[in-house]
Short mmCIF file of C-alpha atoms and ligand atoms in Angstrom, two decimals:
data_model
loop_
_atom_site.label_atom_id
_atom_site.label_comp_id
_atom_site.label_asym_id
_atom_site.label_seq_id
_atom_site.Cartn_x
_atom_site.Cartn_y
_atom_site.Cartn_z
CA MET A 1 104.49 84.39 91.12
CA PRO A 2 102.68 87.58 92.21
CA ARG A 3 104.80 90.68 91.64
CA THR A 4 104.79 91.97 95.19
CA ASN A 5 107.87 94.20 94.89
CA GLN A 6 106.17 96.88 92.79
CA HIS A 7 105.95 100.56 93.54
CA VAL A 8 102.27 101.51 93.20
CA LEU A 9 101.08 105.12 92.88
CA VAL A 10 97.40 105.57 93.76
CA ILE A 11 95.63 108.78 92.76
CA GLY A 12 92.76 109.37 95.17
CA ALA A 13 92.55 108.30 98.81
CA GLY A 14 88.82 107.77 99.14
CA ILE A 15 87.48 104.43 100.23
CA ILE A 16 88.38 102.88 96.84
CA GLY A 17 91.96 104.17 96.66
CA LEU A 18 92.60 103.42 100.32
CA SER A 19 91.27 99.88 100.05
CA ILE A 20 93.41 99.13 96.97
CA GLY A 21 96.39 100.68 98.77
CA TRP A 22 95.72 98.51 101.83
CA GLU A 23 95.46 95.31 99.78
CA LEU A 24 98.67 96.03 97.88
CA ALA A 25 100.64 97.29 100.89
CA ARG A 26 99.84 94.19 102.88
CA ALA A 27 100.81 92.06 99.88
CA GLY A 28 104.26 93.66 100.11
CA CYS A 29 104.13 96.46 97.52
CA ARG A 30 105.49 99.92 98.12
CA VAL A 31 102.42 102.16 98.02
CA ASP A 32 102.11 105.95 97.71
CA LEU A 33 98.59 107.44 97.84
CA PHE A 34 97.88 111.00 96.74
CA ASP A 35 94.75 112.93 97.65
CA ARG A 36 93.80 116.38 96.43
CA ASP A 37 92.37 117.11 99.87
CA GLU A 38 92.09 114.99 103.02
CA ALA A 39 91.77 111.22 102.68
CA GLY A 40 88.22 109.88 102.66
CA GLN A 41 86.53 113.24 103.16
CA ALA A 42 84.59 113.46 99.87
CA ALA A 43 81.98 110.91 98.70
CA SER A 44 83.30 108.31 101.17
CA HIS A 45 82.40 110.66 104.04
CA VAL A 46 78.97 111.77 102.80
CA ALA A 47 77.82 108.24 101.85
CA ALA A 48 75.30 106.41 104.02
CA GLY A 49 77.21 103.11 103.83
CA MET A 50 74.40 100.95 102.45
CA LEU A 51 75.45 97.53 101.11
CA ALA A 52 72.17 97.08 99.32
CA PRO A 53 72.28 95.55 95.83
CA ASP A 54 68.78 94.14 96.17
CA ALA A 55 67.09 97.30 97.40
CA GLU A 56 69.02 99.43 94.89
CA LEU A 57 68.47 97.14 91.88
CA GLU A 58 67.69 99.26 88.83
CA PHE A 59 65.93 98.09 85.68
CA GLU A 60 68.48 97.18 82.96
CA GLU A 61 71.36 96.98 85.45
CA THR A 62 71.55 93.25 85.99
CA THR A 63 75.25 92.90 85.11
CA LEU A 64 76.06 95.58 87.64
CA HIS A 65 73.77 93.83 90.11
CA ASP A 66 75.88 90.67 89.79
CA LEU A 67 79.01 92.63 90.70
CA ASN A 68 77.19 94.42 93.53
CA THR A 69 75.94 91.10 94.91
CA GLU A 70 79.41 89.57 94.76
CA SER A 71 80.84 92.53 96.64
CA ARG A 72 78.13 92.29 99.31
CA ARG A 73 79.01 88.59 99.67
CA ARG A 74 82.66 89.58 100.28
CA TRP A 75 81.89 92.34 102.79
CA PRO A 76 81.70 90.24 106.02
CA ASP A 77 85.16 88.71 105.46
CA PHE A 78 86.59 92.03 104.25
CA ALA A 79 85.25 93.77 107.39
CA ALA A 80 86.57 90.99 109.64
CA ASP A 81 90.04 91.18 108.02
CA LEU A 82 90.14 94.95 108.31
CA GLU A 83 89.01 94.86 111.93
CA ALA A 84 91.55 92.15 112.78
CA ASP A 85 94.31 94.14 111.07
CA THR A 86 93.51 97.49 112.67
CA GLY A 87 91.32 96.94 115.75
CA VAL A 88 88.77 99.43 114.36
CA ASP A 89 85.11 98.38 114.54
CA VAL A 90 83.66 99.13 111.10
CA GLY A 91 80.04 98.76 112.20
CA LEU A 92 78.77 96.12 109.79
CA ARG A 93 75.03 95.66 110.42
CA THR A 94 72.79 92.97 108.98
CA GLU A 95 69.24 93.90 110.04
CA GLY A 96 68.24 94.46 106.41
CA THR A 97 66.26 97.08 104.53
CA PHE A 98 62.61 98.04 104.24
CA ILE A 99 61.65 99.72 100.98
CA VAL A 100 58.38 101.43 101.78
CA ALA A 101 55.51 103.10 99.93
CA ASP A 102 53.54 105.85 101.60
CA ASP A 103 50.62 106.14 99.15
CA ARG A 104 48.89 104.24 96.36
CA ASP A 105 51.07 105.56 93.54
CA ALA A 106 54.22 104.70 95.44
CA ALA A 107 52.79 101.25 96.20
CA GLU A 108 52.22 100.61 92.48
CA ALA A 109 55.79 101.63 91.67
CA LEU A 110 57.01 99.44 94.51
CA ARG A 111 54.96 96.49 93.20
CA ARG A 112 56.57 96.85 89.77
CA ARG A 113 60.04 96.99 91.29
CA TYR A 114 59.22 93.99 93.49
CA GLN A 115 58.12 91.96 90.44
CA PHE A 116 61.40 92.80 88.72
CA GLN A 117 63.34 91.81 91.85
CA ARG A 118 61.50 88.48 91.93
CA GLU A 119 62.21 87.91 88.22
CA GLN A 120 65.90 88.20 89.15
CA ASP A 121 65.36 85.55 91.87
CA LEU A 122 66.08 87.97 94.70
CA GLU A 123 64.93 86.88 98.12
CA VAL A 124 62.79 89.88 98.89
CA GLU A 125 59.43 89.78 100.62
CA TRP A 126 56.26 91.80 100.02
CA VAL A 127 54.66 92.82 103.33
CA SER A 128 51.79 95.08 104.33
CA GLY A 129 52.50 98.38 106.03
CA GLU A 130 51.25 96.87 109.30
CA GLU A 131 53.51 93.85 109.03
CA ALA A 132 56.49 96.09 108.32
CA ARG A 133 55.67 98.27 111.32
CA ALA A 134 55.41 95.23 113.58
CA LYS A 135 59.05 94.50 112.71
CA GLU A 136 60.22 98.12 112.65
CA PRO A 137 58.14 100.27 115.04
CA PHE A 138 59.82 103.51 113.92
CA LEU A 139 58.16 103.27 110.49
CA ALA A 140 55.35 105.73 109.81
CA PRO A 141 51.83 104.55 110.60
CA ARG A 142 49.55 103.99 107.59
CA LEU A 143 52.24 102.97 105.10
CA SER A 144 50.64 101.39 102.02
CA ALA A 145 53.12 98.55 101.55
CA ALA A 146 56.74 97.53 101.97
CA VAL A 147 59.33 95.18 100.58
CA ARG A 148 61.69 93.58 103.07
CA SER A 149 65.17 93.02 101.73
CA PRO A 150 66.79 90.85 104.42
CA HIS A 151 70.17 90.26 102.76
CA ASP A 152 71.10 93.91 102.31
CA HIS A 153 73.57 95.11 104.94
CA GLN A 154 75.23 98.38 105.87
CA VAL A 155 78.54 99.53 107.30
CA ASN A 156 79.90 102.65 108.99
CA ASN A 157 81.74 104.09 106.00
CA ARG A 158 83.55 106.70 108.12
CA ALA A 159 84.90 103.95 110.36
CA VAL A 160 85.98 101.99 107.27
CA VAL A 161 87.96 105.01 106.06
CA LYS A 162 89.59 105.36 109.48
CA ALA A 163 90.50 101.66 109.52
CA LEU A 164 91.87 101.71 105.97
CA ARG A 165 94.02 104.77 106.69
CA GLN A 166 95.46 102.99 109.66
CA GLY A 167 95.86 99.72 107.73
CA VAL A 168 97.73 101.44 104.89
CA ALA A 169 100.11 103.10 107.35
CA GLN A 170 100.66 99.89 109.33
CA HIS A 171 101.85 98.15 106.17
CA GLY A 172 104.24 100.94 105.22
CA GLY A 173 101.98 102.77 102.74
CA ARG A 174 102.49 106.53 102.50
CA LEU A 175 99.62 108.97 102.29
CA HIS A 176 100.19 112.37 100.68
CA GLU A 177 97.22 114.60 101.51
CA HIS A 178 96.57 118.02 99.95
CA THR A 179 98.63 116.81 97.01
CA PRO A 180 96.57 117.05 93.82
CA ILE A 181 97.84 115.15 90.81
CA GLU A 182 97.70 117.26 87.66
CA ALA A 183 98.91 114.76 85.11
CA VAL A 184 99.73 111.15 84.46
CA ALA A 185 102.50 110.06 82.11
CA PRO A 186 101.55 106.56 80.90
CA ASP A 187 104.43 104.17 80.26
CA ALA A 188 104.34 100.38 80.28
CA ASP A 189 107.51 100.16 82.42
CA ARG A 190 107.82 103.41 84.37
CA PRO A 191 104.55 105.39 84.47
CA ALA A 192 104.58 108.61 86.47
CA VAL A 193 102.33 111.14 88.15
CA VAL A 194 102.93 114.87 88.23
CA THR A 195 101.87 116.72 91.36
CA ALA A 196 100.35 120.20 91.16
CA THR A 197 103.36 121.65 92.94
CA GLY A 198 105.74 120.21 90.37
CA PRO A 199 107.48 117.03 91.52
CA ARG A 200 107.12 114.04 89.26
CA VAL A 201 106.92 110.64 90.91
CA THR A 202 107.71 107.50 88.94
CA GLY A 203 106.53 104.01 89.84
CA ASP A 204 105.70 100.61 88.34
CA VAL A 205 101.96 101.17 88.06
CA VAL A 206 99.53 104.06 88.51
CA ILE A 207 95.98 103.49 89.78
CA VAL A 208 93.39 106.18 89.07
CA ALA A 209 90.89 106.09 91.94
CA ALA A 210 90.11 109.79 91.95
CA GLY A 211 86.31 109.43 91.97
CA ALA A 212 84.48 112.39 90.47
CA TRP A 213 87.83 114.07 89.70
CA SER A 214 89.11 111.18 87.57
CA ASN A 215 88.34 113.03 84.34
CA SER A 216 90.36 116.11 85.26
CA ILE A 217 93.80 114.52 85.10
CA ASP A 218 95.93 115.53 82.11
CA GLY A 219 97.36 112.70 80.07
CA LEU A 220 94.13 110.69 80.24
CA ASP A 221 91.79 113.14 78.52
CA GLY A 222 88.63 111.58 77.28
CA VAL A 223 89.51 108.05 78.37
CA LEU A 224 87.64 108.20 81.66
CA PRO A 225 84.23 109.77 80.99
CA ILE A 226 83.35 110.37 84.63
CA ARG A 227 81.15 113.24 85.82
CA PRO A 228 80.14 114.44 89.29
CA VAL A 229 76.58 113.87 90.51
CA LYS A 230 76.05 115.98 93.59
CA GLY A 231 74.49 114.40 96.67
CA GLU A 232 73.47 116.18 99.86
CA ALA A 233 72.78 114.37 103.12
CA VAL A 234 72.05 115.28 106.72
CA ALA A 235 73.16 113.39 109.82
CA LEU A 236 71.09 113.51 113.00
CA ASP A 237 72.14 112.55 116.53
CA VAL A 238 70.15 109.70 117.94
CA GLY A 239 68.96 109.84 121.54
CA PRO A 240 68.27 106.77 123.71
CA SER A 241 64.58 106.71 122.77
CA PHE A 242 65.20 106.46 119.02
CA ASP A 243 66.08 102.89 118.20
CA LEU A 244 65.54 102.49 114.46
CA ARG A 245 67.10 99.13 113.52
CA HIS A 246 66.54 98.79 109.77
CA VAL A 247 67.64 100.83 106.80
CA VAL A 248 64.47 102.45 105.43
CA ARG A 249 64.14 103.55 101.80
CA GLY A 250 61.14 105.72 101.01
CA PRO A 251 60.10 107.15 97.65
CA ASP A 252 62.04 110.40 98.27
CA ALA A 253 64.76 109.64 100.84
CA TYR A 254 66.48 106.92 102.81
CA VAL A 255 67.06 106.79 106.56
CA VAL A 256 70.07 104.82 107.78
CA PRO A 257 70.83 104.23 111.49
CA LYS A 258 74.58 103.94 112.11
CA ASN A 259 76.45 102.19 114.93
CA ASP A 260 77.96 105.47 116.20
CA GLY A 261 74.83 107.30 117.36
CA ARG A 262 73.98 108.96 114.04
CA VAL A 263 71.18 108.45 111.61
CA VAL A 264 71.92 109.53 108.04
CA VAL A 265 69.09 110.91 105.91
CA GLY A 266 69.77 111.32 102.19
CA ALA A 267 70.33 111.91 99.49
CA THR A 268 69.67 114.37 96.73
CA ALA A 269 71.03 113.70 93.22
CA GLU A 270 71.82 116.71 91.06
CA GLU A 271 73.80 117.31 87.89
CA LYS A 272 75.41 120.60 88.89
CA GLY A 273 79.09 120.04 88.27
CA PHE A 274 81.42 120.64 91.21
CA ASP A 275 79.09 122.79 93.31
CA ASP A 276 79.18 121.44 96.86
CA THR A 277 76.90 124.01 98.50
CA VAL A 278 74.60 122.57 101.14
CA THR A 279 71.27 124.20 100.26
CA ALA A 280 68.03 124.78 102.14
CA ARG A 281 66.27 122.87 99.35
CA GLY A 282 68.51 119.83 99.79
CA LEU A 283 68.00 119.88 103.55
CA TYR A 284 64.24 120.29 103.12
CA GLU A 285 63.91 117.50 100.55
CA ASN A 286 65.92 115.04 102.62
CA LEU A 287 64.12 115.81 105.86
CA GLU A 288 60.66 115.80 104.29
CA GLY A 289 61.39 112.55 102.42
CA GLY A 290 62.79 110.97 105.59
CA TRP A 291 59.95 112.25 107.77
CA GLU A 292 57.33 110.70 105.48
CA VAL A 293 58.63 107.22 106.26
CA VAL A 294 60.27 107.62 109.70
CA PRO A 295 58.46 110.56 111.35
CA GLY A 296 60.53 110.42 114.56
CA ILE A 297 63.57 111.90 112.84
CA LEU A 298 62.14 115.42 113.14
CA ASP A 299 62.74 115.45 116.92
CA LEU A 300 66.44 114.65 116.60
CA PRO A 301 69.23 117.22 116.80
CA VAL A 302 71.09 117.93 113.56
CA ALA A 303 74.68 116.66 113.79
CA CYS A 304 75.90 117.83 110.40
CA THR A 305 74.96 118.51 106.82
CA CYS A 306 77.20 117.62 103.93
CA ALA A 307 77.50 117.36 100.18
CA SER A 308 79.82 115.59 97.79
CA PHE A 309 80.00 114.07 94.33
CA ARG A 310 79.17 110.57 93.16
CA PRO A 311 81.51 109.64 90.29
CA ALA A 312 79.21 108.57 87.46
CA SER A 313 80.27 107.02 84.16
CA ARG A 314 78.16 107.06 80.99
CA ASP A 315 76.42 103.80 81.86
CA ASN A 316 76.43 104.34 85.64
CA ALA A 317 78.72 101.36 86.11
CA PRO A 318 82.29 101.39 87.44
CA VAL A 319 85.37 101.60 85.25
CA LEU A 320 87.82 98.88 86.25
CA GLY A 321 90.99 97.79 84.53
CA PRO A 322 93.91 98.96 82.35
CA VAL A 323 93.30 102.33 80.73
CA ALA A 324 96.73 103.32 79.32
CA PRO A 325 100.21 101.74 79.45
CA GLY A 326 101.07 101.28 83.12
CA VAL A 327 97.80 102.93 84.24
CA VAL A 328 94.81 101.14 85.78
CA ALA A 329 91.38 102.69 86.45
CA ALA A 330 89.29 102.00 89.55
CA THR A 331 86.67 104.70 89.42
CA GLY A 332 83.10 105.55 88.37
CA HIS A 333 81.43 103.71 91.24
CA TYR A 334 78.53 106.19 91.22
CA ARG A 335 75.95 105.06 93.85
CA HIS A 336 77.84 101.97 94.97
CA GLY A 337 81.32 103.01 96.07
CA VAL A 338 81.10 101.63 99.60
CA LEU A 339 79.31 98.47 98.47
CA LEU A 340 81.86 97.80 95.69
CA THR A 341 84.92 98.38 97.87
CA PRO A 342 85.89 94.73 98.56
CA VAL A 343 85.46 93.44 95.01
CA THR A 344 87.24 96.48 93.55
CA ALA A 345 90.15 96.36 95.99
CA GLN A 346 90.67 92.62 95.65
CA GLU A 347 90.26 92.37 91.88
CA ILE A 348 92.38 95.44 91.09
CA ALA A 349 95.07 94.22 93.49
CA ARG A 350 94.96 90.85 91.76
CA TYR A 351 95.36 92.50 88.36
CA VAL A 352 98.34 94.54 89.56
CA LEU A 353 100.00 91.55 91.22
CA THR A 354 99.38 88.91 88.55
CA GLY A 355 98.42 90.73 85.34
CA THR A 356 95.24 88.62 85.10
CA ARG A 357 91.83 90.23 84.92
CA SER A 358 89.05 88.25 86.56
CA ASP A 359 85.64 87.65 85.01
CA TRP A 360 84.17 89.87 87.71
CA ILE A 361 85.69 93.06 86.39
CA ALA A 362 85.93 92.15 82.68
CA PRO A 363 82.47 93.62 81.83
CA PHE A 364 83.55 96.95 83.36
CA ARG A 365 86.68 97.42 81.24
CA PRO A 366 87.46 101.07 80.46
CA ASP A 367 87.55 100.55 76.68
CA ARG A 368 83.80 99.82 76.58
CA PHE A 369 83.31 103.53 75.97
CA ASP A 370 83.86 104.51 72.36
CA THR A 371 86.26 107.36 72.79
CA THR A 372 87.34 107.41 69.13
CA SER A 373 84.15 109.19 68.07
CA LEU A 374 84.76 111.79 70.78
CA HIS A 375 88.33 112.40 69.61
CA ARG A 376 87.11 112.64 66.02
CA SER A 377 84.56 115.33 66.84
CA ARG A 378 87.26 117.40 68.55
CA ASN A 379 89.57 117.42 65.52
N1 LIG B 1 73.67 104.70 97.17
C1 LIG B 1 73.11 105.83 97.78
C2 LIG B 1 73.17 107.07 97.01
O1 LIG B 1 73.77 107.15 95.96
O2 LIG B 1 72.59 108.04 97.44
#
């Protein structure tokens, strides 16, 4: 029997924490979510919402690709459930992605990536620049080549956050914003969290979904080797004459049309710790990289610029599962937080409710990192 009468404490109310909270609250658990700031306003807000395991396949990351693909498969039902529960349109779009090359060097790199994608049996298609432009007229003229990735989708991540917030509340979950958690006290029966202002809250299980901040919680030192990777993006307002349909990934930037009148151009990737300054360089690199592949973006008004932190683990894969007595990790999603939301929420909820860990998350267990050598070097 699933243990649906538990009191669950979730640290972090980004898209991952909110989605776990929503799953568990609607299963009947008592859920308290704590966010250091405002819910969903960090990486979940800055993200472009691509659900693109095929386009984002990296060499040597085939196990992660399997998880990414499974989560993409779950997205349509997850979106439909969330929309039915809350009435919020989450803007799932299925036009697909063009990965484009704008010169010969880029075309060679694209060819190599395409061959690797085909070796993994992905249904991607090599097309000429002209063929790509016939399907997506907003692409730059004179592109060298493109790969069409028809099964990659996208979603309006900001609308997902809004829906999840509402869903959590509808099922009795409580959100505590501007409530940083300083420490966790692991305990198999009654784990607790300690808020920065002092109060200690005890529950049946603690979930760490604090994204880039997961490594700054006392009581878990060294167990979650997560670091921030800064990303800057710029959102532009789309007028009636700009009707880009596909997600476009160029060599230096991606351009993602959303269902709410924005197009997101991003993103930089910098190892700078927790520095969230929006810089002229970041703006320049995104706009130049976007302009090279979708020139029409330069005529659009700037809606906003933003920066946040991708939570990256040592192997760039998420950290999912028990991490200390009574404490479960759901963090380290790096470039794939929005994509991995359904599989993370459903599999972590299943673990909390039944104590069984599915084969999907087993390869991403927290103890795959050898922390003993780290502890040794400290002593
Ligand atoms: N997945 C998009 C990014 O990390 O920029």
